[in-house]
Amino acid sequence: MPTVTPLFDISELTENSAKGIELNQRKLFAVCRQGRIYLYENRCPHKGVPLEWLPDTFLDVEKQFIQCSTHGALFTIDKGLCIAGPCAGASLIPVSYEIIDGQLCIPE
Ligand code: FES
């Protein structure tokens, strides 16, 4: 059976909220939208920097898009596709996960 690393209890992630995760040198973030969780690498495809404004703050004011705090690029929550900004057409890198006993886990 493959080994997994639990990242957080999914009850911590409420609808339309986001959560940053640091795992060793790796930065990820999760967003909950319409009951689904989306997990991405926390790296803007424009300059390769982390996206958040403040801890766990990855969404725009209307909570419709993921927004990069550096130059304001907007990404769709469900696909991570940049639809406005300097990296339009580029995408965030999705991270696959599984939920085990209420914990969001990624393969080691
Ligand atoms: S670094 Fe994200 S939009 Fe420029």
Short mmCIF file of N, CA and C and ligand atoms in Angstrom, two decimals:
data_model
loop_
_atom_site.label_atom_id
_atom_site.label_comp_id
_atom_site.label_asym_id
_atom_site.label_seq_id
_atom_site.Cartn_x
_atom_site.Cartn_y
_atom_site.Cartn_z
N MET A 1 0.85 -1.19 0.00
CA MET A 1 0.00 0.00 0.00
C MET A 1 0.89 1.26 0.00
N PRO A 2 0.65 2.22 -0.93
CA PRO A 2 1.50 3.41 -0.97
C PRO A 2 1.36 4.25 0.30
N THR A 3 2.44 4.90 0.68
CA THR A 3 2.41 5.74 1.87
C THR A 3 1.87 7.11 1.50
N VAL A 4 1.08 7.68 2.38
CA VAL A 4 0.52 9.01 2.13
C VAL A 4 0.87 9.93 3.30
N THR A 5 0.83 11.22 3.02
CA THR A 5 1.06 12.23 4.07
C THR A 5 -0.23 12.99 4.29
N PRO A 6 -0.81 12.95 5.51
CA PRO A 6 -2.00 13.75 5.78
C PRO A 6 -1.63 15.22 5.89
N LEU A 7 -2.43 16.08 5.26
CA LEU A 7 -2.12 17.52 5.28
C LEU A 7 -3.01 18.29 6.25
N PHE A 8 -4.30 17.99 6.24
CA PHE A 8 -5.20 18.66 7.19
C PHE A 8 -6.54 17.93 7.22
N ASP A 9 -7.30 18.23 8.28
CA ASP A 9 -8.64 17.68 8.42
C ASP A 9 -9.57 18.49 7.52
N ILE A 10 -10.30 17.83 6.63
CA ILE A 10 -11.10 18.58 5.66
C ILE A 10 -12.20 19.42 6.31
N SER A 11 -12.55 19.14 7.56
CA SER A 11 -13.56 19.98 8.24
C SER A 11 -13.02 21.39 8.49
N GLU A 12 -11.69 21.57 8.41
CA GLU A 12 -11.09 22.90 8.60
C GLU A 12 -11.31 23.81 7.40
N LEU A 13 -11.68 23.21 6.26
CA LEU A 13 -11.78 24.00 5.02
C LEU A 13 -13.26 24.19 4.69
N THR A 14 -13.77 25.38 5.00
CA THR A 14 -15.18 25.65 4.76
C THR A 14 -15.39 26.15 3.33
N GLU A 15 -16.65 26.16 2.91
CA GLU A 15 -17.01 26.59 1.57
C GLU A 15 -16.42 27.98 1.24
N ASN A 16 -15.85 28.10 0.04
CA ASN A 16 -15.26 29.36 -0.44
C ASN A 16 -14.10 29.85 0.42
N SER A 17 -13.45 28.93 1.09
CA SER A 17 -12.25 29.34 1.83
C SER A 17 -11.04 28.62 1.24
N ALA A 18 -9.87 29.06 1.66
CA ALA A 18 -8.62 28.47 1.15
C ALA A 18 -7.67 28.26 2.31
N LYS A 19 -6.69 27.41 2.05
CA LYS A 19 -5.75 27.07 3.12
C LYS A 19 -4.38 26.82 2.50
N GLY A 20 -3.38 27.51 3.00
CA GLY A 20 -2.01 27.27 2.56
C GLY A 20 -1.39 26.15 3.36
N ILE A 21 -0.53 25.40 2.71
CA ILE A 21 0.12 24.25 3.36
C ILE A 21 1.61 24.30 3.01
N GLU A 22 2.44 24.12 4.01
CA GLU A 22 3.88 23.99 3.75
C GLU A 22 4.32 22.62 4.21
N LEU A 23 4.97 21.92 3.29
CA LEU A 23 5.38 20.56 3.58
C LEU A 23 6.84 20.45 3.18
N ASN A 24 7.71 20.42 4.17
CA ASN A 24 9.14 20.50 3.91
C ASN A 24 9.39 21.76 3.06
N GLN A 25 9.92 21.64 1.86
CA GLN A 25 10.16 22.83 1.04
C GLN A 25 9.01 23.11 0.08
N ARG A 26 7.97 22.30 0.15
CA ARG A 26 6.90 22.38 -0.84
C ARG A 26 5.76 23.26 -0.32
N LYS A 27 5.27 24.15 -1.19
CA LYS A 27 4.12 24.99 -0.82
C LYS A 27 2.93 24.61 -1.68
N LEU A 28 1.80 24.33 -1.01
CA LEU A 28 0.57 23.97 -1.69
C LEU A 28 -0.54 24.84 -1.13
N PHE A 29 -1.69 24.83 -1.80
CA PHE A 29 -2.86 25.42 -1.19
C PHE A 29 -4.11 24.70 -1.68
N ALA A 30 -5.13 24.73 -0.85
CA ALA A 30 -6.39 24.07 -1.15
C ALA A 30 -7.50 25.10 -1.12
N VAL A 31 -8.50 24.91 -1.99
CA VAL A 31 -9.68 25.76 -2.01
C VAL A 31 -10.90 24.85 -2.00
N CYS A 32 -11.91 25.23 -1.22
CA CYS A 32 -13.17 24.49 -1.22
C CYS A 32 -14.21 25.30 -1.97
N ARG A 33 -14.79 24.68 -2.99
CA ARG A 33 -15.79 25.36 -3.81
C ARG A 33 -16.90 24.36 -4.14
N GLN A 34 -18.13 24.72 -3.80
CA GLN A 34 -19.29 23.86 -4.05
C GLN A 34 -19.05 22.44 -3.56
N GLY A 35 -18.48 22.36 -2.36
CA GLY A 35 -18.29 21.06 -1.72
C GLY A 35 -17.12 20.26 -2.24
N ARG A 36 -16.39 20.80 -3.22
CA ARG A 36 -15.23 20.09 -3.75
C ARG A 36 -13.95 20.78 -3.31
N ILE A 37 -12.92 20.00 -3.13
CA ILE A 37 -11.63 20.57 -2.74
C ILE A 37 -10.69 20.50 -3.94
N TYR A 38 -10.04 21.63 -4.21
CA TYR A 38 -9.04 21.73 -5.28
C TYR A 38 -7.70 22.00 -4.62
N LEU A 39 -6.70 21.23 -5.02
CA LEU A 39 -5.37 21.36 -4.42
C LEU A 39 -4.37 21.70 -5.52
N TYR A 40 -3.58 22.74 -5.29
CA TYR A 40 -2.60 23.20 -6.29
C TYR A 40 -1.26 23.49 -5.63
N GLU A 41 -0.22 23.50 -6.46
CA GLU A 41 1.06 24.04 -6.03
C GLU A 41 0.88 25.55 -5.82
N ASN A 42 1.44 26.06 -4.75
CA ASN A 42 1.33 27.50 -4.46
C ASN A 42 2.46 28.24 -5.17
N ARG A 43 2.28 28.37 -6.48
CA ARG A 43 3.33 29.00 -7.30
C ARG A 43 2.67 29.65 -8.51
N CYS A 44 2.82 30.95 -8.63
CA CYS A 44 2.24 31.63 -9.78
C CYS A 44 3.04 31.30 -11.04
N PRO A 45 2.37 30.91 -12.13
CA PRO A 45 3.13 30.59 -13.35
C PRO A 45 3.81 31.82 -13.97
N HIS A 46 3.46 33.02 -13.51
CA HIS A 46 4.11 34.21 -14.06
C HIS A 46 5.56 34.33 -13.57
N LYS A 47 5.76 34.42 -12.27
CA LYS A 47 7.11 34.62 -11.72
C LYS A 47 7.55 33.50 -10.79
N GLY A 48 6.70 32.54 -10.58
CA GLY A 48 7.07 31.41 -9.72
C GLY A 48 7.03 31.71 -8.23
N VAL A 49 6.31 32.77 -7.86
CA VAL A 49 6.25 33.16 -6.45
C VAL A 49 4.95 32.65 -5.82
N PRO A 50 4.90 32.58 -4.47
CA PRO A 50 3.65 32.18 -3.82
C PRO A 50 2.53 33.18 -4.12
N LEU A 51 1.30 32.70 -4.08
CA LEU A 51 0.16 33.49 -4.55
C LEU A 51 -0.51 34.35 -3.48
N GLU A 52 -0.42 33.97 -2.22
CA GLU A 52 -1.35 34.54 -1.25
C GLU A 52 -1.02 35.97 -0.82
N TRP A 53 -2.08 36.67 -0.42
CA TRP A 53 -1.98 38.05 0.08
C TRP A 53 -1.54 38.03 1.54
N LEU A 54 -2.21 37.21 2.30
CA LEU A 54 -1.99 37.02 3.73
C LEU A 54 -2.13 35.52 3.95
N PRO A 55 -1.78 35.01 5.11
CA PRO A 55 -1.95 33.57 5.33
C PRO A 55 -3.37 33.11 4.97
N ASP A 56 -3.47 32.07 4.19
CA ASP A 56 -4.74 31.45 3.79
C ASP A 56 -5.64 32.36 2.95
N THR A 57 -5.09 33.41 2.38
CA THR A 57 -5.88 34.35 1.58
C THR A 57 -5.45 34.24 0.12
N PHE A 58 -6.18 33.42 -0.63
CA PHE A 58 -5.83 33.12 -2.02
C PHE A 58 -6.90 33.59 -3.00
N LEU A 59 -8.07 33.98 -2.49
CA LEU A 59 -9.18 34.29 -3.40
C LEU A 59 -9.36 35.79 -3.57
N ASP A 60 -10.02 36.17 -4.67
CA ASP A 60 -10.32 37.59 -4.87
C ASP A 60 -11.46 38.01 -3.93
N VAL A 61 -11.79 39.29 -3.94
CA VAL A 61 -12.76 39.81 -2.98
C VAL A 61 -14.11 39.11 -3.11
N GLU A 62 -14.52 38.83 -4.34
CA GLU A 62 -15.83 38.17 -4.55
C GLU A 62 -15.75 36.66 -4.36
N LYS A 63 -14.56 36.14 -4.11
CA LYS A 63 -14.34 34.70 -3.93
C LYS A 63 -14.76 33.90 -5.16
N GLN A 64 -14.55 34.51 -6.32
CA GLN A 64 -14.87 33.83 -7.58
C GLN A 64 -13.65 33.20 -8.22
N PHE A 65 -12.48 33.78 -7.94
CA PHE A 65 -11.25 33.33 -8.58
C PHE A 65 -10.12 33.27 -7.55
N ILE A 66 -9.10 32.47 -7.88
CA ILE A 66 -7.83 32.52 -7.17
C ILE A 66 -7.10 33.74 -7.73
N GLN A 67 -6.51 34.54 -6.86
CA GLN A 67 -5.84 35.75 -7.33
C GLN A 67 -4.41 35.80 -6.81
N CYS A 68 -3.48 36.08 -7.71
CA CYS A 68 -2.08 36.23 -7.31
C CYS A 68 -1.89 37.62 -6.71
N SER A 69 -1.26 37.68 -5.55
CA SER A 69 -1.10 38.96 -4.86
C SER A 69 -0.02 39.84 -5.50
N THR A 70 0.82 39.28 -6.34
CA THR A 70 1.94 40.08 -6.87
C THR A 70 1.50 40.98 -8.02
N HIS A 71 0.87 40.43 -9.05
CA HIS A 71 0.43 41.26 -10.18
C HIS A 71 -1.04 41.06 -10.49
N GLY A 72 -1.76 40.37 -9.64
CA GLY A 72 -3.22 40.29 -9.76
C GLY A 72 -3.76 39.29 -10.75
N ALA A 73 -2.96 38.35 -11.24
CA ALA A 73 -3.50 37.34 -12.16
C ALA A 73 -4.68 36.60 -11.51
N LEU A 74 -5.69 36.30 -12.33
CA LEU A 74 -6.87 35.58 -11.84
C LEU A 74 -6.90 34.18 -12.44
N PHE A 75 -7.19 33.20 -11.60
CA PHE A 75 -7.23 31.79 -12.02
C PHE A 75 -8.57 31.20 -11.66
N THR A 76 -9.10 30.34 -12.53
CA THR A 76 -10.34 29.66 -12.18
C THR A 76 -10.06 28.70 -11.03
N ILE A 77 -11.04 28.56 -10.15
CA ILE A 77 -10.85 27.68 -8.99
C ILE A 77 -10.85 26.22 -9.42
N ASP A 78 -11.70 25.86 -10.38
CA ASP A 78 -11.84 24.43 -10.70
C ASP A 78 -10.72 23.89 -11.59
N LYS A 79 -10.15 24.72 -12.43
CA LYS A 79 -9.10 24.22 -13.33
C LYS A 79 -7.75 24.89 -13.13
N GLY A 80 -7.70 25.98 -12.37
CA GLY A 80 -6.44 26.68 -12.15
C GLY A 80 -5.96 27.42 -13.38
N LEU A 81 -6.87 27.69 -14.32
CA LEU A 81 -6.49 28.36 -15.57
C LEU A 81 -6.48 29.87 -15.38
N CYS A 82 -5.41 30.52 -15.81
CA CYS A 82 -5.32 31.97 -15.70
C CYS A 82 -6.17 32.60 -16.80
N ILE A 83 -7.15 33.42 -16.38
CA ILE A 83 -8.05 34.04 -17.36
C ILE A 83 -7.82 35.55 -17.46
N ALA A 84 -6.96 36.12 -16.62
CA ALA A 84 -6.64 37.54 -16.72
C ALA A 84 -5.32 37.79 -16.02
N GLY A 85 -4.53 38.69 -16.60
CA GLY A 85 -3.25 39.01 -15.98
C GLY A 85 -2.09 38.63 -16.89
N PRO A 86 -0.87 38.81 -16.37
CA PRO A 86 0.31 38.64 -17.22
C PRO A 86 0.59 37.21 -17.66
N CYS A 87 -0.05 36.22 -17.05
CA CYS A 87 0.18 34.83 -17.46
C CYS A 87 -1.11 34.20 -18.01
N ALA A 88 -1.99 35.02 -18.62
CA ALA A 88 -3.25 34.51 -19.17
C ALA A 88 -2.99 33.32 -20.08
N GLY A 89 -3.76 32.26 -19.88
CA GLY A 89 -3.61 31.04 -20.67
C GLY A 89 -2.74 30.00 -19.99
N ALA A 90 -1.93 30.42 -19.00
CA ALA A 90 -1.12 29.46 -18.24
C ALA A 90 -1.98 28.87 -17.10
N SER A 91 -1.48 27.84 -16.48
CA SER A 91 -2.27 27.17 -15.44
C SER A 91 -1.45 26.91 -14.19
N LEU A 92 -2.15 26.91 -13.06
CA LEU A 92 -1.57 26.40 -11.82
C LEU A 92 -1.37 24.90 -11.96
N ILE A 93 -0.49 24.35 -11.16
CA ILE A 93 -0.23 22.91 -11.23
C ILE A 93 -1.11 22.19 -10.21
N PRO A 94 -2.03 21.36 -10.70
CA PRO A 94 -2.90 20.64 -9.76
C PRO A 94 -2.12 19.52 -9.05
N VAL A 95 -2.55 19.21 -7.85
CA VAL A 95 -1.93 18.15 -7.05
C VAL A 95 -3.01 17.14 -6.71
N SER A 96 -2.78 15.88 -7.02
CA SER A 96 -3.79 14.88 -6.72
C SER A 96 -3.72 14.49 -5.24
N TYR A 97 -4.85 14.14 -4.72
CA TYR A 97 -4.94 13.82 -3.28
C TYR A 97 -6.01 12.76 -3.09
N GLU A 98 -6.05 12.22 -1.89
CA GLU A 98 -7.18 11.38 -1.50
C GLU A 98 -7.58 11.75 -0.09
N ILE A 99 -8.82 11.43 0.24
CA ILE A 99 -9.30 11.72 1.58
C ILE A 99 -9.40 10.40 2.32
N ILE A 100 -8.66 10.31 3.43
CA ILE A 100 -8.63 9.10 4.23
C ILE A 100 -9.00 9.48 5.67
N ASP A 101 -10.08 8.89 6.16
CA ASP A 101 -10.54 9.17 7.53
C ASP A 101 -10.66 10.67 7.79
N GLY A 102 -11.20 11.41 6.81
CA GLY A 102 -11.43 12.84 6.99
C GLY A 102 -10.19 13.70 6.82
N GLN A 103 -9.06 13.08 6.49
CA GLN A 103 -7.82 13.84 6.29
C GLN A 103 -7.52 13.93 4.80
N LEU A 104 -7.17 15.11 4.33
CA LEU A 104 -6.71 15.24 2.95
C LEU A 104 -5.25 14.80 2.91
N CYS A 105 -4.98 13.82 2.06
CA CYS A 105 -3.65 13.20 2.05
C CYS A 105 -3.08 13.22 0.63
N ILE A 106 -1.76 13.39 0.55
CA ILE A 106 -1.08 13.28 -0.74
C ILE A 106 -0.08 12.13 -0.66
N PRO A 107 0.23 11.52 -1.80
CA PRO A 107 1.24 10.45 -1.79
C PRO A 107 2.60 11.00 -1.38
N GLU A 108 3.39 10.20 -0.69
CA GLU A 108 4.74 10.64 -0.30
C GLU A 108 5.68 10.57 -1.46
S1 FES B 1 3.73 36.81 -10.11
FE1 FES B 1 1.61 36.26 -10.18
S2 FES B 1 0.80 37.64 -11.60
FE2 FES B 1 2.92 38.13 -11.58
#
